[in-house]
GROMACS .gro file of C-alpha atoms in nm:
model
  351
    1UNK     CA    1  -1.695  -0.943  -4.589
    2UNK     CA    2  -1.830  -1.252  -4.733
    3UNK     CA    3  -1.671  -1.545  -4.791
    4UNK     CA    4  -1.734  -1.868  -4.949
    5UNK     CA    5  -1.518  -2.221  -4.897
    6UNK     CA    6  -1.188  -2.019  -5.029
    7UNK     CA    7  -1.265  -1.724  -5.253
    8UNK     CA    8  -1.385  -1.341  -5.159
    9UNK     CA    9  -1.733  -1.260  -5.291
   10UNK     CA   10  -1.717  -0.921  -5.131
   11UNK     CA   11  -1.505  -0.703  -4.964
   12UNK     CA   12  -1.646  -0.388  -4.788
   13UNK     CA   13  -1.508  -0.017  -4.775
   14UNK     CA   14  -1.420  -0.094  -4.396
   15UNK     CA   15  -1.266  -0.351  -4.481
   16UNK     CA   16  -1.031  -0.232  -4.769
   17UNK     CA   17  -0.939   0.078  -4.535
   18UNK     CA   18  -0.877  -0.170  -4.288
   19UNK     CA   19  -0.633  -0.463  -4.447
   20UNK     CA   20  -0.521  -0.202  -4.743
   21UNK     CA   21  -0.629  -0.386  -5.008
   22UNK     CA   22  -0.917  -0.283  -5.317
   23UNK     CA   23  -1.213  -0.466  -5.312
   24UNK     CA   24  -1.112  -0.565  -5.662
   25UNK     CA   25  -0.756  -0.718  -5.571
   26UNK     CA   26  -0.961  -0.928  -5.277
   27UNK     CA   27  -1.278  -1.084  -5.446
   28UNK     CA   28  -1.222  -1.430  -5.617
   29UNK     CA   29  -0.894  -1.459  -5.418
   30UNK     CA   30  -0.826  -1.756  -5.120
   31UNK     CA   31  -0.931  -1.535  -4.805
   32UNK     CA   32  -0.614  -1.681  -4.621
   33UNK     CA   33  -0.449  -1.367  -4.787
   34UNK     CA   34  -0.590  -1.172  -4.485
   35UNK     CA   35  -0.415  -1.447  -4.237
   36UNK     CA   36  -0.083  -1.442  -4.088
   37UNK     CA   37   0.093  -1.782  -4.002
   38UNK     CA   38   0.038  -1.997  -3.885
   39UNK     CA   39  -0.308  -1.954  -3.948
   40UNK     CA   40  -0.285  -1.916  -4.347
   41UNK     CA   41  -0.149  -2.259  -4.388
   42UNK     CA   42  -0.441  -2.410  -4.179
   43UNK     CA   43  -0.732  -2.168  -4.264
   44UNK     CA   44  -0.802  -2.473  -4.559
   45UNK     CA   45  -0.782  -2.799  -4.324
   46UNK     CA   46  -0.980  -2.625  -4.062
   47UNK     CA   47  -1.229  -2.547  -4.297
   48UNK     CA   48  -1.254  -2.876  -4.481
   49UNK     CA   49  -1.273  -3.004  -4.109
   50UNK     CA   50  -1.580  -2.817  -4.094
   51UNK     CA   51  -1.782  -2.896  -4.359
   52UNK     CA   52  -1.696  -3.288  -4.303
   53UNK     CA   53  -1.784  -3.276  -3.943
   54UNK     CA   54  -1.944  -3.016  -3.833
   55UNK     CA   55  -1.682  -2.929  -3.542
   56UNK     CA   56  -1.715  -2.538  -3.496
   57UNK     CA   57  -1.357  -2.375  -3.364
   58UNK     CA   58  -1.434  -2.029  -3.505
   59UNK     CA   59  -1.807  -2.048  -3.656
   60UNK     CA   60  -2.043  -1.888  -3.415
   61UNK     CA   61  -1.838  -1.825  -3.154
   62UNK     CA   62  -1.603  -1.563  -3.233
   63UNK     CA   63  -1.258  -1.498  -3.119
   64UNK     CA   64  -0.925  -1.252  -3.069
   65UNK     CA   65  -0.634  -1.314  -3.342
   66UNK     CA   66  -0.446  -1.166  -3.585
   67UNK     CA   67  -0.477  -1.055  -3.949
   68UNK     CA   68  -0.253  -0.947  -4.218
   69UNK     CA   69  -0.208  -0.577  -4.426
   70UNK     CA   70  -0.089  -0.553  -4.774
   71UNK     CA   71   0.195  -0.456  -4.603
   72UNK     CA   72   0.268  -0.729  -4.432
   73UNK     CA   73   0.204  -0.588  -4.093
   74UNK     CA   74  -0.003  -0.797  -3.823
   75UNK     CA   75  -0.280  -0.586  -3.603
   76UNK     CA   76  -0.517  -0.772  -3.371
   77UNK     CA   77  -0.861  -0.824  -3.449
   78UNK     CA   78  -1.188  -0.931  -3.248
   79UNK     CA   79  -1.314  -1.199  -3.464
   80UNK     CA   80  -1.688  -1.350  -3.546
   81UNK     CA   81  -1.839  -1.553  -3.854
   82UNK     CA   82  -2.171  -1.613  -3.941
   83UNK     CA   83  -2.301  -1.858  -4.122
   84UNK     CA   84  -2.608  -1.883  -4.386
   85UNK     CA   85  -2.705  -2.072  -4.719
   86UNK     CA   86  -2.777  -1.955  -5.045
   87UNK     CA   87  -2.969  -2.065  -5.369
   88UNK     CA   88  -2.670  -2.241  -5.448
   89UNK     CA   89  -2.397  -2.184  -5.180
   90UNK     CA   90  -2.306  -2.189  -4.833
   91UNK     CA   91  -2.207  -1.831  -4.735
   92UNK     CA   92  -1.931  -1.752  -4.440
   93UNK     CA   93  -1.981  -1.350  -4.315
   94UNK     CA   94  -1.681  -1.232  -4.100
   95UNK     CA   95  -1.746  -0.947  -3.856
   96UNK     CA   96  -1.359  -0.826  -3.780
   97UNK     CA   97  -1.299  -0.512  -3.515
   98UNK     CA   98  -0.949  -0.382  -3.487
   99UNK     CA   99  -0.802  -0.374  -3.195
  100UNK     CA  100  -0.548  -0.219  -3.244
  101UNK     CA  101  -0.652   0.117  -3.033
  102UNK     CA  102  -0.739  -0.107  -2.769
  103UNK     CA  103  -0.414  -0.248  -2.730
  104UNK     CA  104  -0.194   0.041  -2.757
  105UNK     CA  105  -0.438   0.215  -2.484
  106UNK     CA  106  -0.335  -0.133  -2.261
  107UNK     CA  107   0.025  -0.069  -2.346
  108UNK     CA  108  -0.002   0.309  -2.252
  109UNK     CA  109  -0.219   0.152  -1.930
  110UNK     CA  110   0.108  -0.074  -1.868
  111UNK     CA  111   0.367   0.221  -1.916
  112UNK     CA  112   0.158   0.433  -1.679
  113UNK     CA  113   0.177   0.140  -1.412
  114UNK     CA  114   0.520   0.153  -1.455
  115UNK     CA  115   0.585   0.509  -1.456
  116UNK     CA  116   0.348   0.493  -1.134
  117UNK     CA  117   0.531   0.182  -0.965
  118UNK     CA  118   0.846   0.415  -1.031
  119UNK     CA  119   0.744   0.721  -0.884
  120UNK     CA  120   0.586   0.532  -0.581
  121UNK     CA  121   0.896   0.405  -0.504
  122UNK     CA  122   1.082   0.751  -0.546
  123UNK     CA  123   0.812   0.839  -0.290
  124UNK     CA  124   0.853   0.539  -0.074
  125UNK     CA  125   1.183   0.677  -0.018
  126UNK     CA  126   1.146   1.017   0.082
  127UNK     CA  127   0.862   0.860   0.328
  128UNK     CA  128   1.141   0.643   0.457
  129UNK     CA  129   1.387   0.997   0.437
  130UNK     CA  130   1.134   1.152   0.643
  131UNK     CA  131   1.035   0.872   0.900
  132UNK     CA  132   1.369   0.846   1.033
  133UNK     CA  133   1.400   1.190   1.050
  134UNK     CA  134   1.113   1.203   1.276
  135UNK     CA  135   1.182   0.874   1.485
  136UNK     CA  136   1.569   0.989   1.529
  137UNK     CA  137   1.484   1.340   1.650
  138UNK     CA  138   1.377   1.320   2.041
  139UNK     CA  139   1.667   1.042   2.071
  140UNK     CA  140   1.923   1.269   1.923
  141UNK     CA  141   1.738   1.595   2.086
  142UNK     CA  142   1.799   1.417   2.384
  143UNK     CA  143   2.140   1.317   2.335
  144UNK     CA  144   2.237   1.703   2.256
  145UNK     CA  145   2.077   1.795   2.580
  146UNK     CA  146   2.289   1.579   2.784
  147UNK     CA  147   2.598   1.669   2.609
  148UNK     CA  148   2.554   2.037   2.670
  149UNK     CA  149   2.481   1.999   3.033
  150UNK     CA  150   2.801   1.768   3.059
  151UNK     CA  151   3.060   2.023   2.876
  152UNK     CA  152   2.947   2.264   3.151
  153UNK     CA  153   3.015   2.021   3.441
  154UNK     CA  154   3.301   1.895   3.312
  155UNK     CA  155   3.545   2.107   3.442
  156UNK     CA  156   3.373   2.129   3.789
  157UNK     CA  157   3.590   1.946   4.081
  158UNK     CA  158   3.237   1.930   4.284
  159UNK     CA  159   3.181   1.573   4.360
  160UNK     CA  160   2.832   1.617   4.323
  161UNK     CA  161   2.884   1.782   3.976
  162UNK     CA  162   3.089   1.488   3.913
  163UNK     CA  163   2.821   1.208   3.939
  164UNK     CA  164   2.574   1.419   3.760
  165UNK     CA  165   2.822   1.447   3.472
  166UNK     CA  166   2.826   1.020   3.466
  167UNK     CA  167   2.457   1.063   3.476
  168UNK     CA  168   2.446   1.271   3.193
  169UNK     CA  169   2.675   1.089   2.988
  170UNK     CA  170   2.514   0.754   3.063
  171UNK     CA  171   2.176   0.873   2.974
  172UNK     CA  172   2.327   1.020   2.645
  173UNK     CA  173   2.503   0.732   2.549
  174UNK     CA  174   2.119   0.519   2.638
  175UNK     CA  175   1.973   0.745   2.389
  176UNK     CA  176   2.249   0.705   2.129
  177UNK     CA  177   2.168   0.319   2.144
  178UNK     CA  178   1.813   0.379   2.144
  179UNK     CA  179   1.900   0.574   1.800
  180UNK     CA  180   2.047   0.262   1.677
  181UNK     CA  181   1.763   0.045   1.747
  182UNK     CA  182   1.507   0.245   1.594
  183UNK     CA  183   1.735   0.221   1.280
  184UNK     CA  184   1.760  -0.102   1.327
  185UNK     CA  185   1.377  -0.202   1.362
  186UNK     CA  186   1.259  -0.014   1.088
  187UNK     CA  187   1.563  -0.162   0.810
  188UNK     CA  188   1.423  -0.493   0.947
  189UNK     CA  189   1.080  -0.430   0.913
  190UNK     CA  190   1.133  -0.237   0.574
  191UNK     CA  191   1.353  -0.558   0.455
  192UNK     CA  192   1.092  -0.851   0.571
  193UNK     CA  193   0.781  -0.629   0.541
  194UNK     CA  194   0.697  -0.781   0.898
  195UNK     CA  195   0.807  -0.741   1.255
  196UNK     CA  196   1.009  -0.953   1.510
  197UNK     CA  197   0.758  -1.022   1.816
  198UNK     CA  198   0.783  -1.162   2.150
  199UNK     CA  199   0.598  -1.130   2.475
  200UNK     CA  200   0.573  -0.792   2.638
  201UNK     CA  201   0.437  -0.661   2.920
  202UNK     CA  202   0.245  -0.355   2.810
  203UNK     CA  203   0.183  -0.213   3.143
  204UNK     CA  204   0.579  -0.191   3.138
  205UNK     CA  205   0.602  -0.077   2.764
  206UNK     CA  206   0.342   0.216   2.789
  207UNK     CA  207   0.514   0.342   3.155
  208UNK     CA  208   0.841   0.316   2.945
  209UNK     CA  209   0.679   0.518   2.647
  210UNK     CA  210   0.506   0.726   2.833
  211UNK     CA  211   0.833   0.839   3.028
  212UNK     CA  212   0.994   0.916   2.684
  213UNK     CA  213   0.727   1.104   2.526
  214UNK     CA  214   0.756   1.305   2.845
  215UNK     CA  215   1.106   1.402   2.815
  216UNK     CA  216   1.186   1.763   2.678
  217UNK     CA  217   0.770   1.823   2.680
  218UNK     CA  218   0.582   2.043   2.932
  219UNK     CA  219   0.404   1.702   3.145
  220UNK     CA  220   0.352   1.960   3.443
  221UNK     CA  221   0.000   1.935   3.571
  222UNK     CA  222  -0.115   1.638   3.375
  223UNK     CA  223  -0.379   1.400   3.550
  224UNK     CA  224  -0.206   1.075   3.387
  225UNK     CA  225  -0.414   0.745   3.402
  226UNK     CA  226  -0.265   0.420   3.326
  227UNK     CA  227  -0.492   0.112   3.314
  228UNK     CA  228  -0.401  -0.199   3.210
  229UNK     CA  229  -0.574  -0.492   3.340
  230UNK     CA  230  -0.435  -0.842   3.395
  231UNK     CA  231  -0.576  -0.973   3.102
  232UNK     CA  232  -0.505  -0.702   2.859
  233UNK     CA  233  -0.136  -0.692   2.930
  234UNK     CA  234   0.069  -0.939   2.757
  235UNK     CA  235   0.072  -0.931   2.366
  236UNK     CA  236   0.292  -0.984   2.115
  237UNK     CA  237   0.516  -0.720   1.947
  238UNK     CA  238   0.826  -0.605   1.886
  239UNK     CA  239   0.930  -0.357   2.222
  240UNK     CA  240   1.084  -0.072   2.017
  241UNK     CA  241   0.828  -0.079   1.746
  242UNK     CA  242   0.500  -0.051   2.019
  243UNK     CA  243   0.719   0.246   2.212
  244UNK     CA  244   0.756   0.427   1.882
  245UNK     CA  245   0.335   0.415   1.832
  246UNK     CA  246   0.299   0.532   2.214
  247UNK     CA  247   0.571   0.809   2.161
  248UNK     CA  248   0.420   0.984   1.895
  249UNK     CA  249   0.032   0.932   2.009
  250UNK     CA  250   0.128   1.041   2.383
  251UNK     CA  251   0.311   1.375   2.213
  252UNK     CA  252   0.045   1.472   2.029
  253UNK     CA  253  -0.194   1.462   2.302
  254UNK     CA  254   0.051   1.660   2.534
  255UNK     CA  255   0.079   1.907   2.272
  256UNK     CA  256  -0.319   1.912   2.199
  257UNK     CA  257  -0.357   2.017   2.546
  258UNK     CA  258  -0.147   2.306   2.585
  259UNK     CA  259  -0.415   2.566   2.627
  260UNK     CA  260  -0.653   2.308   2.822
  261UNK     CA  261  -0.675   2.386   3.249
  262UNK     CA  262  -0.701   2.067   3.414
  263UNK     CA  263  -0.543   1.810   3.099
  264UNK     CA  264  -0.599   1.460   3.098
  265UNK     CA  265  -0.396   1.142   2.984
  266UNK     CA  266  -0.539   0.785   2.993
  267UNK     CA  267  -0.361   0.482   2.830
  268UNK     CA  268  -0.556   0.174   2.873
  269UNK     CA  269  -0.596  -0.174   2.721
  270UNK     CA  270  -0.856  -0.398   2.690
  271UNK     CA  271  -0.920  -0.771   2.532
  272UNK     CA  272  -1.185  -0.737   2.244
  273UNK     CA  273  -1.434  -0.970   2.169
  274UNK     CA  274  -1.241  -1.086   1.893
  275UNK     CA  275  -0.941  -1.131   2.151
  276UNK     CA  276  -0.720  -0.884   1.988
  277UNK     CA  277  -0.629  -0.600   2.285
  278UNK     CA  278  -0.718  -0.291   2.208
  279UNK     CA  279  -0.498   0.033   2.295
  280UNK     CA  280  -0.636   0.354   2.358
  281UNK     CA  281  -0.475   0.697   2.403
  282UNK     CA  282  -0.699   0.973   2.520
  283UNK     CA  283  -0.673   1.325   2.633
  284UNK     CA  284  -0.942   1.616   2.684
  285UNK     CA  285  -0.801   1.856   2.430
  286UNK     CA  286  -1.009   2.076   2.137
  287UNK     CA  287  -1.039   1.746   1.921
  288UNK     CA  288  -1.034   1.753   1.568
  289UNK     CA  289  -1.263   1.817   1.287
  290UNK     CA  290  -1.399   1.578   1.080
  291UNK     CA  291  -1.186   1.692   0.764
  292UNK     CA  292  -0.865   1.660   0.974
  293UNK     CA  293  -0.989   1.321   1.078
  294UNK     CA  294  -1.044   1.185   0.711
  295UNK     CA  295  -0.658   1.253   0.663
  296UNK     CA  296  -0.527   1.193   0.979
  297UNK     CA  297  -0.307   0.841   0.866
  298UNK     CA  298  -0.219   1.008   0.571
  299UNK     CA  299   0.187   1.077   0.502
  300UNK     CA  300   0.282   1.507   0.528
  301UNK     CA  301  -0.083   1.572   0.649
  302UNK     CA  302  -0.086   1.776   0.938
  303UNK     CA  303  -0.250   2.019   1.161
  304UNK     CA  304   0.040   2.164   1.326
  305UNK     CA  305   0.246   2.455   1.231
  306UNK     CA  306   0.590   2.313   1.235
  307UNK     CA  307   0.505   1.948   1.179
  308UNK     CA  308   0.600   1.695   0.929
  309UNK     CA  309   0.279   1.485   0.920
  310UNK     CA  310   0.439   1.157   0.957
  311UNK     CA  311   0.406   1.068   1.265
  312UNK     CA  312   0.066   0.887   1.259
  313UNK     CA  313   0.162   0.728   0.936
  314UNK     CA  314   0.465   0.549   1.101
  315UNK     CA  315   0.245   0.447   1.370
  316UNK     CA  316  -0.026   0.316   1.138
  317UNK     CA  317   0.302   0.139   0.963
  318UNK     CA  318   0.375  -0.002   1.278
  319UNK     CA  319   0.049  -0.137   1.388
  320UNK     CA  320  -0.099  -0.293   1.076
  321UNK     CA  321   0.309  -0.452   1.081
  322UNK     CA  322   0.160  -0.606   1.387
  323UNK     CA  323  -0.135  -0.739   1.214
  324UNK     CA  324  -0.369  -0.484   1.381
  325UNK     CA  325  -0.533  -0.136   1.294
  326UNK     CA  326  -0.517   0.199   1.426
  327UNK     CA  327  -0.797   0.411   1.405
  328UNK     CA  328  -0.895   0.771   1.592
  329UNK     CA  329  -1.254   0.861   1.756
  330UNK     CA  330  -1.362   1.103   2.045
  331UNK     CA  331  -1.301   1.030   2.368
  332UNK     CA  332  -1.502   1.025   2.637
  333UNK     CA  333  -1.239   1.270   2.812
  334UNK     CA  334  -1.330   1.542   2.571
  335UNK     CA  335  -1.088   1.542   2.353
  336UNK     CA  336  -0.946   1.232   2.098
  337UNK     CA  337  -0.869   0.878   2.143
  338UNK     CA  338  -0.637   0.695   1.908
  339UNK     CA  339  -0.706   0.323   1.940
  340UNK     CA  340  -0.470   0.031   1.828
  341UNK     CA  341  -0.463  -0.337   1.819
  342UNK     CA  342  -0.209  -0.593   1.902
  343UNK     CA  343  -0.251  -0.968   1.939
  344UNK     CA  344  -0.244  -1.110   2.270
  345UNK     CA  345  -0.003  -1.365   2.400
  346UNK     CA  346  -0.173  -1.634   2.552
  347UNK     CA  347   0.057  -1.844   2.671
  348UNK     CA  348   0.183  -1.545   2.916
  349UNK     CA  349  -0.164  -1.536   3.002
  350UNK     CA  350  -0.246  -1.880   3.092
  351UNK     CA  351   0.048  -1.819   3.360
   0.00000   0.00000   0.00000
């Protein structure tokens, strides 16, 4: 499309399937017809501005606007004029793409996003569904246990029978509150997308979680190593949150051992050279392959027959919550070792 100071000179067949208009109804006619406003009513002043000065806004440089169909209808357009003289005249090219295609492809980008925004949330909450599920079912397994064994001692008149019975009902009633906190810790870690944390012991936190994974599993036979030296002890987390993470790796590895002779535990920490302490949980079981181990933080991935494949997800939640990352390697035992990483507490250290 050429164009002089105001008037069409030619109009090309791309062009006229482009704007809707005959070559014939464009030539000799202010090319300003092509222009929506605001740019219509300046297309003359910016011109003049031009040719008085020299000041290039368009000319050479190209950009993205709008033009105008017979219809009325706006479309965007990728702009650039060239510029060359004649025997006689000054001649203006224009180079216009529609971009029309390109935007609706960015809407249709945008709706997917959306669509994909929605249905990730649709699956954050069947993640969430199936989290607590897991998390609440030793607790509650536990408190069912107790329960039982108390409606068969509660009639007994045996004073022996008797104190087990408070036992049992104390230890359900601990569970029922340990229910609660678990609820608790992950609505306030789902709600701040962060974690309350104080100094903790860990030698105290992986006995404690340790002990719980325990409970209801066969632990006979197992060579159990805790280590935990003095200055790979006290970090900062949040208690429940850390026992959850030791729970579920500590279960697994009970249950990865089941057809070993001889099986093997080892917690241990140890301060990093970045100063972050590192926790590992090892056993000597088969191990995993290398496929499982691409997939192993991945939600409803699993290698067991009746499990959910959550598990390591919640714990990968839970450390990188923490600031830290969880990550899974053989062990020198035999079989894996899941590793973790808090951040230390210094001031408990320095005490």
């Amino acid at each position: 499309m050429n164009l002089p100071a105001s008037a069409g000179l030619s109009f090309s067949s791309a062009a006229e399937r482009m704007f809707q208009y005959n070559e014939s109804e464009v030539l000799g006619e202010d090319i300003s017809m092509l222009m929506p406003s605001p740019d219509r009513e300046r297309h003359g002043r910016y011109l003049n501005n031009y040719l008085e000065t020299g000041e290039r806004k368009v000319i050479g440089i190209g950009r993205l606007t709008n033009a105008r169909r017979r219809d009325g209808s706006i479309f965007p357009i990728d702009l650039s004029i060239g510029e060359a003289y004649g025997t006689e005249q000054r001649i203006f090219t224009g180079f216009i793409r529609d971009l029309t295609e390109t935007r609706n492809r960015e809407r249709r980008l945008q709706d997917l996003q959306h669509e994909l925004a929605h249905v990730s949330r649709v699956t954050a909450m069947g993640t969430l569904a199936s989290a607590l599920a897991h998390e609440l079912n030793q607790p509650l397994t536990a408190i069912a246990n107790y329960m039982e064994a108390s409606a068969d001692l509660v009639d007994s008149t045996d004073p022996q029978d008797r104190d087990m019975l408070r036992e049992a009902v104390g230890e359900a009633a601990g569970q029922a509150l340990r229910a609660g906190e678990i609820i608790r810790s992950l609505r306030e870690f789902i709600q701040r997308g962060e974690t309350d944390r104080q100094s903790e012991s860990l030698r105290l936190i992986l006995n404690e979680g340790a002990a719980l994974a325990f409970a209801g599993m066969d632990s006979s036979g197992i060579d159990f190593d805790l280590l935990v030296p003095s200055d790979a002890d006290h970090v900062l987390t949040n208690r429940v949150q850390l026992q959850q993470v030791i729970i579920n790796l500590v279960r697994n590895a009970v249950e990865a051992m089941q057809e070993r002779q001889g099986r093997r535990l080892r917690i241990s920490s140890k301060r990093e050279p970045d100063g972050k302490i590192r926790i590992s949980v090892e056993d000597n079981g088969p191990g995993l392959s290398p496929d499982i181990q691409k997939r192993l933080f991945t939600p409803f991935n699993t290698s067991k027959a009746r499990g959910m494949g959550v598990g390591l997800s919640i714990c990968q939640t839970i450390v990188e919550g923490h600031g830290g990352r969880i990550w899974a390697d053989r062990s020198v035992l035999g079989g894996m070792a899941f590793h973790f990483t808090l951040d230390p507490c210094e001031e408990a250290d320095n005490d």
